[in-house]
């Protein structure tokens, strides 16, 4: 999903701060993280399933577990994460300026963001797409029935452009009702300011659960955009880029190999060479990243494989019950495919 910079720093200033006079970021993020004994992770303040405070004021969600995986790999303790809540407008500035070490905040990987903001996306943690939430009593079955509708959406997001493209391509008109935050947009929808709420499907499922009566609204079947969501880091530090990237890949590979947080200790003695390499029993594939040989073992033991993370946060083990769909492994008809550890 989403967005621009709340502080509106000139890009050149942000990049100078990030990259320094020599043109490369201080390639010392790993040293900084170890020095502060925590990973500073930029997250959404309130998107249940991805990042939101639970009853004990602890951030929980798929995005937060990506950061926990990095902490487990680097510091040996998945709990050593300092979560920094960021809105959609300020998130890139926070990463550029060094306020956070990694951004894991339902953020869509686009060409502009990848090439002009001084950040690198490290992978795709959730395959998403923009959809529509409508009141159930409207009887609407398809987004193609929304000609002339008032549509609530969020400012500074990819959703605004996607809406314009979709309605124009289908010869329809709409009235945009724009809000600054997801909370304002769902409140506007519930108050009748608009007929439809449009955002990433992941966010709509979360917002639907926030309604007084979740059954009063339904998410339509159409997906009108590609929204590959994933963690991002500052450009210029390849070591840290590799660590965040391979922390995600480790969870995906572990699921493919059938390694879970419950059985990972038993699998340490596996004769399967792929498992032995992933868990650090055959070679040290963390050394080139500045990590110990058991970096991936720590991730799976403390956080789980990708399937575990998905199911407890947004899947069958959660309030949302989102089907794996595109977020299944490639071996199960989905899109998740991680390079091998070897």
mmCIF file of C-alpha atoms in Angstrom:
data_model
loop_
_atom_site.group_PDB
_atom_site.id
_atom_site.type_symbol
_atom_site.label_atom_id
_atom_site.label_comp_id
_atom_site.label_asym_id
_atom_site.label_seq_id
_atom_site.Cartn_x
_atom_site.Cartn_y
_atom_site.Cartn_z
ATOM 1 C CA UNK A 1 0.000 0.000 0.000
ATOM 2 C CA UNK A 2 0.831 3.621 0.286
ATOM 3 C CA UNK A 3 2.825 6.663 0.238
ATOM 4 C CA UNK A 4 4.890 9.779 0.613
ATOM 5 C CA UNK A 5 6.758 11.808 3.248
ATOM 6 C CA UNK A 6 5.060 13.656 6.097
ATOM 7 C CA UNK A 7 8.102 15.804 6.761
ATOM 8 C CA UNK A 8 8.501 16.456 3.044
ATOM 9 C CA UNK A 9 12.271 16.606 3.076
ATOM 10 C CA UNK A 10 13.745 17.365 -0.300
ATOM 11 C CA UNK A 11 14.885 14.067 -1.739
ATOM 12 C CA UNK A 12 18.435 15.308 -2.191
ATOM 13 C CA UNK A 13 18.664 16.181 1.490
ATOM 14 C CA UNK A 14 17.275 12.788 2.516
ATOM 15 C CA UNK A 15 19.684 10.960 0.253
ATOM 16 C CA UNK A 16 22.643 13.023 1.416
ATOM 17 C CA UNK A 17 21.773 12.149 4.988
ATOM 18 C CA UNK A 18 21.434 8.498 4.084
ATOM 19 C CA UNK A 19 24.303 8.073 1.682
ATOM 20 C CA UNK A 20 26.815 10.587 2.967
ATOM 21 C CA UNK A 21 29.385 12.491 0.970
ATOM 22 C CA UNK A 22 31.103 9.326 -0.205
ATOM 23 C CA UNK A 23 27.973 8.078 -1.975
ATOM 24 C CA UNK A 24 27.499 4.942 0.107
ATOM 25 C CA UNK A 25 25.550 4.514 3.290
ATOM 26 C CA UNK A 26 27.505 3.749 6.405
ATOM 27 C CA UNK A 27 27.767 0.019 5.846
ATOM 28 C CA UNK A 28 27.558 -0.481 9.567
ATOM 29 C CA UNK A 29 23.884 -1.124 10.249
ATOM 30 C CA UNK A 30 24.732 -4.548 11.662
ATOM 31 C CA UNK A 31 27.261 -2.968 14.042
ATOM 32 C CA UNK A 32 24.738 -0.317 15.055
ATOM 33 C CA UNK A 33 22.039 -2.906 15.697
ATOM 34 C CA UNK A 34 24.380 -4.975 17.834
ATOM 35 C CA UNK A 35 25.564 -1.882 19.649
ATOM 36 C CA UNK A 36 22.029 -0.822 20.537
ATOM 37 C CA UNK A 37 21.057 -4.503 21.120
ATOM 38 C CA UNK A 38 17.805 -4.113 19.228
ATOM 39 C CA UNK A 39 16.396 -3.813 15.736
ATOM 40 C CA UNK A 40 14.426 -0.609 15.194
ATOM 41 C CA UNK A 41 11.504 -1.558 12.991
ATOM 42 C CA UNK A 42 9.066 0.872 11.353
ATOM 43 C CA UNK A 43 5.536 -0.556 11.388
ATOM 44 C CA UNK A 44 1.898 0.389 11.028
ATOM 45 C CA UNK A 45 0.394 1.734 14.228
ATOM 46 C CA UNK A 46 -2.916 -0.091 13.853
ATOM 47 C CA UNK A 47 -3.462 -2.638 11.104
ATOM 48 C CA UNK A 48 -4.611 -5.847 12.779
ATOM 49 C CA UNK A 49 -3.094 -8.941 11.219
ATOM 50 C CA UNK A 50 -0.010 -7.050 10.084
ATOM 51 C CA UNK A 51 0.895 -4.691 12.910
ATOM 52 C CA UNK A 52 -1.250 -3.684 15.855
ATOM 53 C CA UNK A 53 -1.024 -3.613 19.636
ATOM 54 C CA UNK A 54 -2.567 -6.581 21.419
ATOM 55 C CA UNK A 55 -4.184 -6.613 24.866
ATOM 56 C CA UNK A 56 -0.747 -6.540 26.506
ATOM 57 C CA UNK A 57 0.411 -3.556 24.412
ATOM 58 C CA UNK A 58 2.706 -5.722 22.295
ATOM 59 C CA UNK A 59 2.847 -5.280 18.543
ATOM 60 C CA UNK A 60 1.612 -8.403 16.748
ATOM 61 C CA UNK A 61 1.193 -9.213 13.070
ATOM 62 C CA UNK A 62 2.838 -10.561 9.951
ATOM 63 C CA UNK A 63 4.946 -7.442 9.424
ATOM 64 C CA UNK A 64 6.123 -7.388 13.024
ATOM 65 C CA UNK A 65 7.133 -11.060 12.815
ATOM 66 C CA UNK A 66 9.391 -10.238 9.852
ATOM 67 C CA UNK A 67 11.257 -7.865 12.164
ATOM 68 C CA UNK A 68 11.348 -10.476 14.904
ATOM 69 C CA UNK A 69 12.962 -12.867 12.433
ATOM 70 C CA UNK A 70 15.712 -10.327 11.746
ATOM 71 C CA UNK A 71 16.283 -9.859 15.473
ATOM 72 C CA UNK A 72 16.497 -13.608 15.997
ATOM 73 C CA UNK A 73 19.058 -13.947 13.199
ATOM 74 C CA UNK A 74 21.203 -11.000 14.287
ATOM 75 C CA UNK A 75 20.836 -10.836 18.066
ATOM 76 C CA UNK A 76 19.705 -14.367 18.881
ATOM 77 C CA UNK A 77 16.520 -13.040 20.471
ATOM 78 C CA UNK A 78 13.337 -12.345 18.504
ATOM 79 C CA UNK A 79 12.103 -10.097 21.311
ATOM 80 C CA UNK A 80 14.864 -7.539 20.788
ATOM 81 C CA UNK A 81 12.838 -5.309 18.473
ATOM 82 C CA UNK A 82 11.919 -1.681 19.072
ATOM 83 C CA UNK A 83 8.770 -1.038 17.071
ATOM 84 C CA UNK A 84 8.337 2.502 15.747
ATOM 85 C CA UNK A 85 4.762 3.253 14.606
ATOM 86 C CA UNK A 86 4.774 5.282 11.389
ATOM 87 C CA UNK A 87 1.961 6.625 9.252
ATOM 88 C CA UNK A 88 1.959 6.143 5.490
ATOM 89 C CA UNK A 89 3.312 9.621 4.842
ATOM 90 C CA UNK A 90 6.303 9.648 7.196
ATOM 91 C CA UNK A 91 7.550 6.074 6.788
ATOM 92 C CA UNK A 92 10.096 6.596 4.013
ATOM 93 C CA UNK A 93 11.639 9.637 5.698
ATOM 94 C CA UNK A 94 12.030 7.619 8.889
ATOM 95 C CA UNK A 95 13.947 4.939 7.001
ATOM 96 C CA UNK A 96 16.016 7.380 4.952
ATOM 97 C CA UNK A 97 17.039 9.420 7.995
ATOM 98 C CA UNK A 98 18.083 6.399 10.062
ATOM 99 C CA UNK A 99 15.243 6.571 12.583
ATOM 100 C CA UNK A 100 14.540 2.903 11.825
ATOM 101 C CA UNK A 101 16.769 0.069 10.576
ATOM 102 C CA UNK A 102 14.088 -1.674 8.545
ATOM 103 C CA UNK A 103 10.632 -0.702 7.321
ATOM 104 C CA UNK A 104 8.067 -3.510 7.518
ATOM 105 C CA UNK A 105 4.787 -1.691 7.063
ATOM 106 C CA UNK A 106 2.404 -3.047 4.375
ATOM 107 C CA UNK A 107 4.430 -1.111 1.828
ATOM 108 C CA UNK A 108 4.050 -1.778 -1.887
ATOM 109 C CA UNK A 109 7.200 -2.364 -3.917
ATOM 110 C CA UNK A 110 7.003 -0.060 -6.941
ATOM 111 C CA UNK A 111 9.551 1.141 -9.479
ATOM 112 C CA UNK A 112 9.462 4.731 -8.206
ATOM 113 C CA UNK A 113 9.985 3.770 -4.600
ATOM 114 C CA UNK A 114 12.732 1.332 -5.540
ATOM 115 C CA UNK A 115 14.683 3.800 -7.656
ATOM 116 C CA UNK A 116 14.139 7.312 -6.285
ATOM 117 C CA UNK A 117 13.809 7.113 -2.497
ATOM 118 C CA UNK A 118 17.197 5.708 -1.509
ATOM 119 C CA UNK A 119 15.655 2.467 -0.256
ATOM 120 C CA UNK A 120 15.828 -1.173 -1.341
ATOM 121 C CA UNK A 121 13.011 -3.673 -1.024
ATOM 122 C CA UNK A 122 14.369 -6.976 0.226
ATOM 123 C CA UNK A 123 11.601 -9.314 -0.860
ATOM 124 C CA UNK A 124 7.851 -9.883 -0.845
ATOM 125 C CA UNK A 125 6.296 -10.895 2.456
ATOM 126 C CA UNK A 126 2.671 -10.668 1.277
ATOM 127 C CA UNK A 127 1.155 -10.623 -2.210
ATOM 128 C CA UNK A 128 -1.738 -8.202 -2.066
ATOM 129 C CA UNK A 129 -3.994 -6.225 -4.377
ATOM 130 C CA UNK A 130 -6.474 -3.387 -4.158
ATOM 131 C CA UNK A 131 -10.113 -4.304 -3.624
ATOM 132 C CA UNK A 132 -13.472 -2.776 -2.633
ATOM 133 C CA UNK A 133 -15.493 -2.971 0.585
ATOM 134 C CA UNK A 134 -19.222 -2.247 0.223
ATOM 135 C CA UNK A 135 -22.238 -2.333 2.510
ATOM 136 C CA UNK A 136 -23.912 -5.739 2.322
ATOM 137 C CA UNK A 137 -27.404 -4.268 2.005
ATOM 138 C CA UNK A 138 -26.466 -2.544 -1.263
ATOM 139 C CA UNK A 139 -26.640 -5.913 -2.972
ATOM 140 C CA UNK A 140 -23.575 -5.145 -5.118
ATOM 141 C CA UNK A 141 -21.853 -8.273 -6.440
ATOM 142 C CA UNK A 142 -19.120 -6.756 -8.591
ATOM 143 C CA UNK A 143 -16.954 -3.652 -8.737
ATOM 144 C CA UNK A 144 -18.292 -3.125 -12.262
ATOM 145 C CA UNK A 145 -21.591 -2.087 -10.635
ATOM 146 C CA UNK A 146 -19.985 0.890 -8.892
ATOM 147 C CA UNK A 147 -20.487 3.529 -11.611
ATOM 148 C CA UNK A 148 -21.174 6.887 -9.932
ATOM 149 C CA UNK A 149 -20.283 5.657 -6.455
ATOM 150 C CA UNK A 150 -18.629 7.741 -3.746
ATOM 151 C CA UNK A 151 -15.413 5.947 -2.849
ATOM 152 C CA UNK A 152 -13.499 6.476 0.395
ATOM 153 C CA UNK A 153 -9.743 6.048 0.105
ATOM 154 C CA UNK A 154 -6.543 7.168 1.787
ATOM 155 C CA UNK A 155 -4.339 10.047 0.691
ATOM 156 C CA UNK A 156 -0.721 9.528 -0.278
ATOM 157 C CA UNK A 157 -1.287 5.915 -1.311
ATOM 158 C CA UNK A 158 -1.065 3.866 -4.477
ATOM 159 C CA UNK A 159 -4.821 3.364 -4.072
ATOM 160 C CA UNK A 160 -5.660 6.808 -5.469
ATOM 161 C CA UNK A 161 -3.969 6.181 -8.821
ATOM 162 C CA UNK A 162 -5.318 2.631 -9.041
ATOM 163 C CA UNK A 163 -8.874 3.883 -8.541
ATOM 164 C CA UNK A 164 -8.550 6.461 -11.301
ATOM 165 C CA UNK A 165 -7.071 3.882 -13.676
ATOM 166 C CA UNK A 166 -9.746 1.257 -12.954
ATOM 167 C CA UNK A 167 -12.772 3.527 -13.328
ATOM 168 C CA UNK A 168 -11.392 5.166 -16.466
ATOM 169 C CA UNK A 169 -10.549 1.813 -18.061
ATOM 170 C CA UNK A 170 -14.091 0.582 -17.439
ATOM 171 C CA UNK A 171 -15.853 3.746 -18.585
ATOM 172 C CA UNK A 172 -17.185 4.558 -15.124
ATOM 173 C CA UNK A 173 -17.159 7.651 -12.928
ATOM 174 C CA UNK A 174 -16.772 7.994 -9.175
ATOM 175 C CA UNK A 175 -16.458 10.613 -6.456
ATOM 176 C CA UNK A 176 -13.285 10.315 -4.385
ATOM 177 C CA UNK A 177 -13.671 10.956 -0.658
ATOM 178 C CA UNK A 178 -10.080 11.156 0.604
ATOM 179 C CA UNK A 179 -8.929 10.708 4.200
ATOM 180 C CA UNK A 180 -5.514 10.940 5.833
ATOM 181 C CA UNK A 181 -5.544 7.626 7.712
ATOM 182 C CA UNK A 182 -7.119 4.154 7.626
ATOM 183 C CA UNK A 183 -8.985 4.966 10.843
ATOM 184 C CA UNK A 184 -10.561 8.055 9.281
ATOM 185 C CA UNK A 185 -11.469 6.201 6.100
ATOM 186 C CA UNK A 186 -13.277 3.334 7.858
ATOM 187 C CA UNK A 187 -15.065 5.832 10.107
ATOM 188 C CA UNK A 188 -16.142 7.763 7.016
ATOM 189 C CA UNK A 189 -17.444 4.575 5.426
ATOM 190 C CA UNK A 190 -19.359 3.579 8.546
ATOM 191 C CA UNK A 191 -20.817 7.078 8.841
ATOM 192 C CA UNK A 192 -22.142 6.943 5.275
ATOM 193 C CA UNK A 193 -19.712 9.466 3.779
ATOM 194 C CA UNK A 194 -19.197 7.036 0.902
ATOM 195 C CA UNK A 195 -20.736 3.919 -0.638
ATOM 196 C CA UNK A 196 -17.447 2.086 -1.013
ATOM 197 C CA UNK A 197 -14.084 1.855 0.723
ATOM 198 C CA UNK A 198 -11.109 0.957 -1.451
ATOM 199 C CA UNK A 199 -7.654 -0.078 -0.298
ATOM 200 C CA UNK A 200 -5.431 -3.153 -0.271
ATOM 201 C CA UNK A 201 -7.508 -6.265 0.368
ATOM 202 C CA UNK A 202 -5.402 -7.030 3.450
ATOM 203 C CA UNK A 203 -6.341 -3.685 4.986
ATOM 204 C CA UNK A 204 -10.003 -4.025 4.038
ATOM 205 C CA UNK A 205 -10.269 -7.365 5.836
ATOM 206 C CA UNK A 206 -8.811 -5.719 8.941
ATOM 207 C CA UNK A 207 -11.067 -2.663 8.658
ATOM 208 C CA UNK A 208 -14.149 -4.828 8.177
ATOM 209 C CA UNK A 209 -13.430 -6.481 11.542
ATOM 210 C CA UNK A 210 -13.373 -3.022 13.145
ATOM 211 C CA UNK A 211 -16.974 -2.302 12.163
ATOM 212 C CA UNK A 212 -19.659 -2.545 14.834
ATOM 213 C CA UNK A 213 -21.169 -5.343 12.732
ATOM 214 C CA UNK A 214 -18.584 -6.941 10.408
ATOM 215 C CA UNK A 215 -21.355 -8.754 8.537
ATOM 216 C CA UNK A 216 -22.748 -5.384 7.448
ATOM 217 C CA UNK A 217 -20.016 -5.126 4.792
ATOM 218 C CA UNK A 218 -18.428 -7.428 2.242
ATOM 219 C CA UNK A 219 -15.194 -7.346 0.253
ATOM 220 C CA UNK A 220 -15.940 -7.671 -3.472
ATOM 221 C CA UNK A 221 -14.065 -10.344 -5.462
ATOM 222 C CA UNK A 222 -12.253 -8.040 -7.900
ATOM 223 C CA UNK A 223 -8.568 -7.313 -7.337
ATOM 224 C CA UNK A 224 -7.623 -4.291 -9.456
ATOM 225 C CA UNK A 225 -3.897 -3.960 -8.869
ATOM 226 C CA UNK A 226 -0.674 -5.702 -7.940
ATOM 227 C CA UNK A 227 0.470 -4.725 -4.446
ATOM 228 C CA UNK A 228 3.559 -6.761 -3.527
ATOM 229 C CA UNK A 229 4.243 -5.856 0.094
ATOM 230 C CA UNK A 230 7.626 -6.320 1.703
ATOM 231 C CA UNK A 231 10.335 -5.012 4.012
ATOM 232 C CA UNK A 232 12.693 -2.263 2.877
ATOM 233 C CA UNK A 233 16.111 -1.017 4.019
ATOM 234 C CA UNK A 234 18.302 1.954 3.179
ATOM 235 C CA UNK A 235 20.416 1.713 0.049
ATOM 236 C CA UNK A 236 24.177 1.470 0.398
ATOM 237 C CA UNK A 237 24.539 -1.291 2.995
ATOM 238 C CA UNK A 238 24.587 -4.594 1.133
ATOM 239 C CA UNK A 239 25.347 -6.613 4.259
ATOM 240 C CA UNK A 240 22.200 -5.413 6.043
ATOM 241 C CA UNK A 241 20.192 -5.767 2.826
ATOM 242 C CA UNK A 242 21.279 -9.417 2.636
ATOM 243 C CA UNK A 243 20.439 -10.088 6.272
ATOM 244 C CA UNK A 244 16.874 -8.790 6.007
ATOM 245 C CA UNK A 245 16.369 -10.507 2.646
ATOM 246 C CA UNK A 246 17.613 -13.894 3.801
ATOM 247 C CA UNK A 247 15.693 -13.719 7.075
ATOM 248 C CA UNK A 248 12.502 -13.709 5.008
ATOM 249 C CA UNK A 249 13.848 -16.384 2.643
ATOM 250 C CA UNK A 250 14.741 -18.592 5.612
ATOM 251 C CA UNK A 251 11.111 -18.654 6.778
ATOM 252 C CA UNK A 252 9.872 -19.503 3.275
ATOM 253 C CA UNK A 253 12.466 -22.247 2.782
ATOM 254 C CA UNK A 254 11.698 -23.694 6.201
ATOM 255 C CA UNK A 255 8.020 -24.059 5.325
ATOM 256 C CA UNK A 256 8.889 -25.749 2.043
ATOM 257 C CA UNK A 257 11.098 -28.220 3.927
ATOM 258 C CA UNK A 258 8.428 -28.902 6.531
ATOM 259 C CA UNK A 259 10.488 -27.363 9.340
ATOM 260 C CA UNK A 260 8.387 -25.708 12.051
ATOM 261 C CA UNK A 261 9.035 -24.074 15.396
ATOM 262 C CA UNK A 262 7.770 -27.293 16.991
ATOM 263 C CA UNK A 263 9.979 -29.770 15.118
ATOM 264 C CA UNK A 264 13.093 -27.732 14.280
ATOM 265 C CA UNK A 265 15.133 -29.337 17.077
ATOM 266 C CA UNK A 266 14.325 -32.800 15.748
ATOM 267 C CA UNK A 267 15.301 -31.745 12.233
ATOM 268 C CA UNK A 268 18.793 -30.718 13.332
ATOM 269 C CA UNK A 269 19.908 -34.312 12.765
ATOM 270 C CA UNK A 270 18.218 -34.603 9.362
ATOM 271 C CA UNK A 271 20.111 -36.387 6.582
ATOM 272 C CA UNK A 272 18.571 -33.978 4.067
ATOM 273 C CA UNK A 273 21.479 -31.759 2.931
ATOM 274 C CA UNK A 274 19.197 -28.769 2.251
ATOM 275 C CA UNK A 275 17.889 -28.897 5.812
ATOM 276 C CA UNK A 276 21.398 -29.355 7.217
ATOM 277 C CA UNK A 277 22.626 -26.270 5.371
ATOM 278 C CA UNK A 278 19.625 -24.132 6.336
ATOM 279 C CA UNK A 279 19.941 -24.990 10.024
ATOM 280 C CA UNK A 280 23.706 -24.512 10.131
ATOM 281 C CA UNK A 281 24.683 -28.163 10.629
ATOM 282 C CA UNK A 282 26.531 -28.360 7.302
ATOM 283 C CA UNK A 283 28.677 -25.298 6.586
ATOM 284 C CA UNK A 284 28.318 -21.752 7.839
ATOM 285 C CA UNK A 285 26.092 -19.859 5.435
ATOM 286 C CA UNK A 286 25.670 -16.974 7.845
ATOM 287 C CA UNK A 287 29.342 -16.082 7.939
ATOM 288 C CA UNK A 288 29.270 -14.029 4.736
ATOM 289 C CA UNK A 289 26.517 -11.889 6.293
ATOM 290 C CA UNK A 290 28.334 -11.504 9.596
ATOM 291 C CA UNK A 291 26.015 -13.978 11.323
ATOM 292 C CA UNK A 292 26.498 -17.228 13.215
ATOM 293 C CA UNK A 293 25.912 -20.582 11.514
ATOM 294 C CA UNK A 294 22.583 -21.123 13.309
ATOM 295 C CA UNK A 295 21.008 -17.839 12.193
ATOM 296 C CA UNK A 296 18.128 -19.557 10.357
ATOM 297 C CA UNK A 297 17.577 -22.070 13.162
ATOM 298 C CA UNK A 298 17.027 -19.152 15.524
ATOM 299 C CA UNK A 299 14.404 -17.667 13.197
ATOM 300 C CA UNK A 300 12.389 -20.860 12.871
ATOM 301 C CA UNK A 301 12.683 -21.785 16.557
ATOM 302 C CA UNK A 302 11.632 -18.382 17.858
ATOM 303 C CA UNK A 303 9.336 -17.010 15.142
ATOM 304 C CA UNK A 304 8.308 -19.957 12.969
ATOM 305 C CA UNK A 305 8.264 -20.664 9.270
ATOM 306 C CA UNK A 306 6.352 -18.465 6.838
ATOM 307 C CA UNK A 307 3.237 -20.644 6.981
ATOM 308 C CA UNK A 308 3.121 -20.421 10.770
ATOM 309 C CA UNK A 309 3.511 -16.648 10.641
ATOM 310 C CA UNK A 310 0.768 -16.337 8.016
ATOM 311 C CA UNK A 311 -1.739 -18.626 9.699
ATOM 312 C CA UNK A 312 -1.551 -17.155 13.193
ATOM 313 C CA UNK A 313 -1.710 -13.547 12.030
ATOM 314 C CA UNK A 314 -4.067 -13.442 9.059
ATOM 315 C CA UNK A 315 -4.941 -17.047 8.153
ATOM 316 C CA UNK A 316 -7.031 -19.823 9.633
ATOM 317 C CA UNK A 317 -5.665 -19.274 13.138
ATOM 318 C CA UNK A 318 -6.719 -15.617 13.169
ATOM 319 C CA UNK A 319 -9.948 -13.615 13.168
ATOM 320 C CA UNK A 320 -9.508 -12.886 9.459
ATOM 321 C CA UNK A 321 -9.369 -16.383 7.990
ATOM 322 C CA UNK A 322 -7.679 -15.192 4.799
ATOM 323 C CA UNK A 323 -6.915 -18.060 2.433
ATOM 324 C CA UNK A 324 -3.303 -18.529 1.380
ATOM 325 C CA UNK A 325 -4.082 -18.013 -2.325
ATOM 326 C CA UNK A 326 -1.133 -16.255 -3.970
ATOM 327 C CA UNK A 327 0.631 -16.351 -0.616
ATOM 328 C CA UNK A 328 0.923 -20.126 -0.700
ATOM 329 C CA UNK A 329 4.234 -21.738 -1.589
ATOM 330 C CA UNK A 330 5.007 -22.262 -5.259
ATOM 331 C CA UNK A 331 4.676 -25.999 -4.608
ATOM 332 C CA UNK A 332 1.045 -25.404 -3.584
ATOM 333 C CA UNK A 333 0.091 -23.136 -6.486
ATOM 334 C CA UNK A 334 1.132 -19.871 -4.839
ATOM 335 C CA UNK A 335 3.876 -17.344 -5.571
ATOM 336 C CA UNK A 336 6.241 -17.730 -2.614
ATOM 337 C CA UNK A 337 9.567 -19.119 -3.815
ATOM 338 C CA UNK A 338 12.849 -18.574 -2.030
ATOM 339 C CA UNK A 339 16.367 -19.119 -3.404
ATOM 340 C CA UNK A 340 18.191 -22.035 -1.775
ATOM 341 C CA UNK A 341 20.776 -21.846 0.987
ATOM 342 C CA UNK A 342 23.902 -23.378 -0.539
#
